[in-house]
Amino acid sequence: PQVNQARAAAAAHFSLPLDQVPEMGPGHAWGSGTLQARAVAEFEAAWLAAGGSDERLVNVIAGFVALSSFNEQVLAAAAAVDPRLAEAFAVTSYFGDGTQEEIWNLHWAFHGDAGGRLDPTRGFTAGLHRWRQEDLFRRTAAIVRRNLHATAAAWADNVALADVATLPLVGYEGGQHMLVGGRGDRANPLHADFLAFYEAFNDSPEMGRLTTEQFALWAAAGAETASV
């Protein structure tokens, strides 16, 4: 809904048909920044009118972590509403998004039958020798770590953008973002096995190390408050 509201606001402002305001385009960015700024300004006025302290209120404008060029236009649109309004810029600080297909293929490379078929009776829940499980976890962590480092480069891009606007960069969502990608049906034995593996990996030392690394990379990029 937020995407379409932003696009509709831009279409109305620039007198364009909605289909000429593509998602993630400059019109969408303008609409997002404008509507966010108006909403923040309205909330700030109500907060102060109710006796809230300005010191306890931080006005945040948010963008998309992988699209610093989009975010530049979001901030410009917000500044056009009120150049003094924004006090922080926020993107997600999570990692692992988009890794599910590679992890799924790795998972079943370990557990498929001799013909390469997906066989739930040979899956994670059927048991692995300890060294095989550790190897699977290490390889999964390597996939997620590549994604983490690519995401960290996007954090640095957004820190640079926020610096130009003299704003701190903060995180509004964080932690691992390893989605199962339509494989969450526990009634399906293949999905159930994959979910059991995901749960075990999330509780593993490898995930602990990845999360520690996430915070280190976030701080190294120059970002401030992170989220989990």
mmCIF file of C-alpha atoms in Angstrom, residues 4-191:
data_model
loop_
_atom_site.group_PDB
_atom_site.id
_atom_site.type_symbol
_atom_site.label_atom_id
_atom_site.label_comp_id
_atom_site.label_asym_id
_atom_site.label_seq_id
_atom_site.Cartn_x
_atom_site.Cartn_y
_atom_site.Cartn_z
ATOM 1 C CA ASN A 4 1.065 2.762 -4.409
ATOM 2 C CA GLN A 5 0.282 5.712 -2.127
ATOM 3 C CA ALA A 6 3.662 7.253 -2.952
ATOM 4 C CA ARG A 7 3.179 6.657 -6.666
ATOM 5 C CA ALA A 8 -0.346 8.095 -6.537
ATOM 6 C CA ALA A 9 0.869 11.229 -4.731
ATOM 7 C CA ALA A 10 3.504 11.779 -7.403
ATOM 8 C CA ALA A 11 1.018 11.149 -10.223
ATOM 9 C CA ALA A 12 -1.361 13.728 -8.788
ATOM 10 C CA HIS A 13 1.375 16.302 -8.155
ATOM 11 C CA PHE A 14 2.958 15.986 -11.606
ATOM 12 C CA SER A 15 -0.383 15.449 -13.425
ATOM 13 C CA LEU A 16 0.656 12.045 -14.745
ATOM 14 C CA PRO A 17 -1.262 8.795 -15.212
ATOM 15 C CA LEU A 18 -0.368 6.350 -12.446
ATOM 16 C CA ASP A 19 1.153 3.892 -14.922
ATOM 17 C CA GLN A 20 3.733 6.559 -15.828
ATOM 18 C CA VAL A 21 5.069 6.570 -12.245
ATOM 19 C CA PRO A 22 6.960 3.255 -12.113
ATOM 20 C CA GLU A 23 7.787 1.543 -8.855
ATOM 21 C CA MET A 24 11.282 2.511 -7.632
ATOM 22 C CA GLY A 25 11.464 5.337 -10.144
ATOM 23 C CA PRO A 26 12.058 9.037 -9.393
ATOM 24 C CA GLY A 27 8.328 9.763 -9.075
ATOM 25 C CA HIS A 28 7.915 6.999 -6.525
ATOM 26 C CA ALA A 29 10.910 8.374 -4.599
ATOM 27 C CA TRP A 30 9.433 11.888 -4.645
ATOM 28 C CA GLY A 31 6.102 10.578 -3.395
ATOM 29 C CA SER A 32 7.749 8.525 -0.653
ATOM 30 C CA GLY A 33 9.837 11.414 0.665
ATOM 31 C CA THR A 34 6.948 13.867 0.451
ATOM 32 C CA LEU A 35 4.400 11.654 2.213
ATOM 33 C CA GLN A 36 6.878 10.618 4.896
ATOM 34 C CA ALA A 37 7.764 14.243 5.614
ATOM 35 C CA ARG A 38 4.118 15.296 5.812
ATOM 36 C CA ALA A 39 3.334 12.418 8.173
ATOM 37 C CA VAL A 40 6.357 13.155 10.370
ATOM 38 C CA ALA A 41 5.457 16.837 10.524
ATOM 39 C CA GLU A 42 1.869 16.000 11.477
ATOM 40 C CA PHE A 43 3.025 13.610 14.196
ATOM 41 C CA GLU A 44 5.571 16.107 15.529
ATOM 42 C CA ALA A 45 2.914 18.840 15.788
ATOM 43 C CA ALA A 46 0.532 16.505 17.641
ATOM 44 C CA TRP A 47 3.326 15.298 19.940
ATOM 45 C CA LEU A 48 4.368 18.821 20.909
ATOM 46 C CA ALA A 49 0.751 19.956 21.297
ATOM 47 C CA ALA A 50 0.207 17.089 23.739
ATOM 48 C CA GLY A 51 3.157 18.278 25.828
ATOM 49 C CA GLY A 52 5.743 15.865 24.460
ATOM 50 C CA SER A 53 9.386 16.828 24.708
ATOM 51 C CA ASP A 54 11.214 17.673 21.501
ATOM 52 C CA GLU A 55 14.373 16.137 23.021
ATOM 53 C CA ARG A 56 12.623 12.754 23.183
ATOM 54 C CA LEU A 57 11.371 12.854 19.595
ATOM 55 C CA VAL A 58 13.615 11.940 16.644
ATOM 56 C CA ASN A 59 12.194 12.608 13.193
ATOM 57 C CA VAL A 60 13.228 9.752 10.864
ATOM 58 C CA ILE A 61 12.940 9.474 7.082
ATOM 59 C CA ALA A 62 13.440 5.956 5.675
ATOM 60 C CA GLY A 63 14.598 4.496 2.372
ATOM 61 C CA PHE A 64 15.608 1.264 0.671
ATOM 62 C CA VAL A 65 19.017 -0.119 1.611
ATOM 63 C CA ALA A 66 20.027 -1.249 -1.883
ATOM 64 C CA LEU A 67 18.963 1.944 -3.682
ATOM 65 C CA SER A 68 21.032 4.934 -2.578
ATOM 66 C CA SER A 69 20.092 6.843 -5.761
ATOM 67 C CA PHE A 70 16.399 6.366 -4.890
ATOM 68 C CA ASN A 71 17.112 7.422 -1.319
ATOM 69 C CA GLU A 72 18.805 10.615 -2.489
ATOM 70 C CA GLN A 73 15.534 11.679 -4.102
ATOM 71 C CA VAL A 74 13.542 10.623 -1.026
ATOM 72 C CA LEU A 75 15.653 12.920 1.152
ATOM 73 C CA ALA A 76 15.435 15.766 -1.360
ATOM 74 C CA ALA A 77 11.642 15.499 -1.428
ATOM 75 C CA ALA A 78 11.452 15.438 2.373
ATOM 76 C CA ALA A 79 13.704 18.506 2.558
ATOM 77 C CA ALA A 80 11.433 20.311 0.109
ATOM 78 C CA VAL A 81 8.586 19.906 2.610
ATOM 79 C CA ASP A 82 10.738 21.205 5.481
ATOM 80 C CA PRO A 83 14.542 21.324 5.311
ATOM 81 C CA ARG A 84 14.817 21.202 9.129
ATOM 82 C CA LEU A 85 12.397 18.316 9.673
ATOM 83 C CA ALA A 86 14.529 15.166 9.243
ATOM 84 C CA GLU A 87 16.851 14.291 12.127
ATOM 85 C CA ALA A 88 17.941 10.804 11.015
ATOM 86 C CA PHE A 89 17.850 8.640 7.912
ATOM 87 C CA ALA A 90 17.024 4.917 8.223
ATOM 88 C CA VAL A 91 17.574 1.790 6.142
ATOM 89 C CA THR A 92 17.451 -1.889 7.055
ATOM 90 C CA SER A 93 20.445 -3.420 8.836
ATOM 91 C CA TYR A 94 19.485 -7.028 8.151
ATOM 92 C CA PHE A 95 21.370 -9.531 6.013
ATOM 93 C CA GLY A 96 20.728 -12.806 4.175
ATOM 94 C CA ASP A 97 17.885 -11.638 1.936
ATOM 95 C CA GLY A 98 17.896 -13.471 -1.407
ATOM 96 C CA THR A 99 20.070 -16.394 -0.284
ATOM 97 C CA GLN A 100 17.266 -18.946 0.026
ATOM 98 C CA GLU A 101 17.567 -20.535 -3.422
ATOM 99 C CA GLU A 102 21.285 -21.199 -3.090
ATOM 100 C CA ILE A 103 20.808 -22.534 0.450
ATOM 101 C CA TRP A 104 17.918 -24.755 -0.671
ATOM 102 C CA ASN A 105 20.101 -26.246 -3.412
ATOM 103 C CA LEU A 106 22.975 -26.775 -0.980
ATOM 104 C CA HIS A 107 20.657 -28.381 1.570
ATOM 105 C CA TRP A 108 19.397 -30.971 -0.896
ATOM 106 C CA ALA A 109 22.840 -31.543 -2.386
ATOM 107 C CA PHE A 110 23.586 -32.958 1.077
ATOM 108 C CA HIS A 111 20.310 -34.825 1.464
ATOM 109 C CA GLY A 112 19.133 -35.940 -1.972
ATOM 110 C CA ASP A 113 19.200 -39.565 -3.014
ATOM 111 C CA ALA A 114 21.717 -41.123 -5.386
ATOM 112 C CA GLY A 115 19.667 -40.013 -8.377
ATOM 113 C CA GLY A 116 19.708 -36.386 -7.265
ATOM 114 C CA ARG A 117 16.055 -36.421 -6.261
ATOM 115 C CA LEU A 118 14.740 -34.603 -3.198
ATOM 116 C CA ASP A 119 14.191 -37.349 -0.650
ATOM 117 C CA PRO A 120 12.786 -36.217 2.739
ATOM 118 C CA THR A 121 13.660 -39.589 4.278
ATOM 119 C CA ARG A 122 17.322 -38.672 3.777
ATOM 120 C CA GLY A 123 16.890 -35.082 4.938
ATOM 121 C CA PHE A 124 18.219 -33.048 7.815
ATOM 122 C CA THR A 125 15.712 -34.486 10.275
ATOM 123 C CA ALA A 126 16.808 -38.019 9.369
ATOM 124 C CA GLY A 127 20.134 -37.225 11.006
ATOM 125 C CA LEU A 128 23.624 -36.419 9.777
ATOM 126 C CA HIS A 129 27.015 -37.446 11.000
ATOM 127 C CA ARG A 130 28.345 -34.571 13.087
ATOM 128 C CA TRP A 131 31.073 -33.678 10.599
ATOM 129 C CA ARG A 132 28.519 -33.576 7.763
ATOM 130 C CA GLN A 133 26.261 -31.228 9.705
ATOM 131 C CA GLU A 134 29.186 -28.978 10.564
ATOM 132 C CA ASP A 135 30.204 -28.919 6.894
ATOM 133 C CA LEU A 136 26.644 -28.029 5.845
ATOM 134 C CA PHE A 137 26.521 -25.221 8.397
ATOM 135 C CA ARG A 138 29.919 -23.879 7.289
ATOM 136 C CA ARG A 139 28.869 -23.825 3.646
ATOM 137 C CA THR A 140 25.558 -22.178 4.496
ATOM 138 C CA ALA A 141 27.392 -19.543 6.531
ATOM 139 C CA ALA A 142 29.668 -18.838 3.550
ATOM 140 C CA ILE A 143 26.620 -18.130 1.355
ATOM 141 C CA VAL A 144 25.128 -15.797 3.954
ATOM 142 C CA ARG A 145 28.493 -14.092 4.585
ATOM 143 C CA ARG A 146 28.839 -13.172 0.889
ATOM 144 C CA ASN A 147 25.425 -11.545 1.090
ATOM 145 C CA LEU A 148 26.360 -9.781 4.339
ATOM 146 C CA HIS A 149 29.455 -8.203 2.799
ATOM 147 C CA ALA A 150 27.539 -7.105 -0.307
ATOM 148 C CA THR A 151 24.913 -5.550 1.963
ATOM 149 C CA ALA A 152 27.629 -3.808 3.975
ATOM 150 C CA ALA A 153 28.734 -2.025 0.793
ATOM 151 C CA ALA A 154 25.173 -0.683 0.447
ATOM 152 C CA TRP A 155 25.282 0.504 4.065
ATOM 153 C CA ALA A 156 28.430 2.480 3.286
ATOM 154 C CA ASP A 157 26.740 4.075 0.242
ATOM 155 C CA ASN A 158 23.833 5.175 2.415
ATOM 156 C CA VAL A 159 26.133 6.526 5.133
ATOM 157 C CA ALA A 160 27.761 8.714 2.477
ATOM 158 C CA LEU A 161 24.340 9.904 1.329
ATOM 159 C CA ALA A 162 23.236 10.650 4.898
ATOM 160 C CA ASP A 163 26.497 12.520 5.525
ATOM 161 C CA VAL A 164 25.729 14.862 2.636
ATOM 162 C CA ALA A 165 22.368 15.582 4.266
ATOM 163 C CA THR A 166 24.131 15.941 7.664
ATOM 164 C CA LEU A 167 22.018 13.124 9.112
ATOM 165 C CA PRO A 168 23.023 10.005 11.038
ATOM 166 C CA LEU A 169 22.189 6.667 9.416
ATOM 167 C CA VAL A 170 20.226 4.293 11.659
ATOM 168 C CA GLY A 171 18.648 0.875 11.137
ATOM 169 C CA TYR A 172 14.889 0.327 11.275
ATOM 170 C CA GLU A 173 14.983 -3.472 10.833
ATOM 171 C CA GLY A 174 17.850 -5.862 11.433
ATOM 172 C CA GLY A 175 19.194 -9.305 12.143
ATOM 173 C CA GLN A 176 19.108 -12.212 9.734
ATOM 174 C CA HIS A 177 16.620 -12.054 6.863
ATOM 175 C CA MET A 178 16.915 -15.598 5.526
ATOM 176 C CA LEU A 179 13.457 -16.186 4.107
ATOM 177 C CA VAL A 180 12.340 -19.657 3.041
ATOM 178 C CA GLY A 181 10.969 -18.386 -0.255
ATOM 179 C CA GLY A 182 7.589 -20.120 -0.465
ATOM 180 C CA ARG A 183 8.830 -23.257 1.275
ATOM 181 C CA GLY A 184 7.127 -22.781 4.634
ATOM 182 C CA ASP A 185 4.430 -25.449 4.420
ATOM 183 C CA ARG A 186 5.125 -27.844 7.284
ATOM 184 C CA ALA A 187 2.629 -30.304 5.831
ATOM 185 C CA ASN A 188 5.047 -30.746 2.906
ATOM 186 C CA PRO A 189 7.840 -33.103 4.056
ATOM 187 C CA LEU A 190 10.431 -31.328 1.914
ATOM 188 C CA HIS A 191 9.506 -27.945 3.354
#
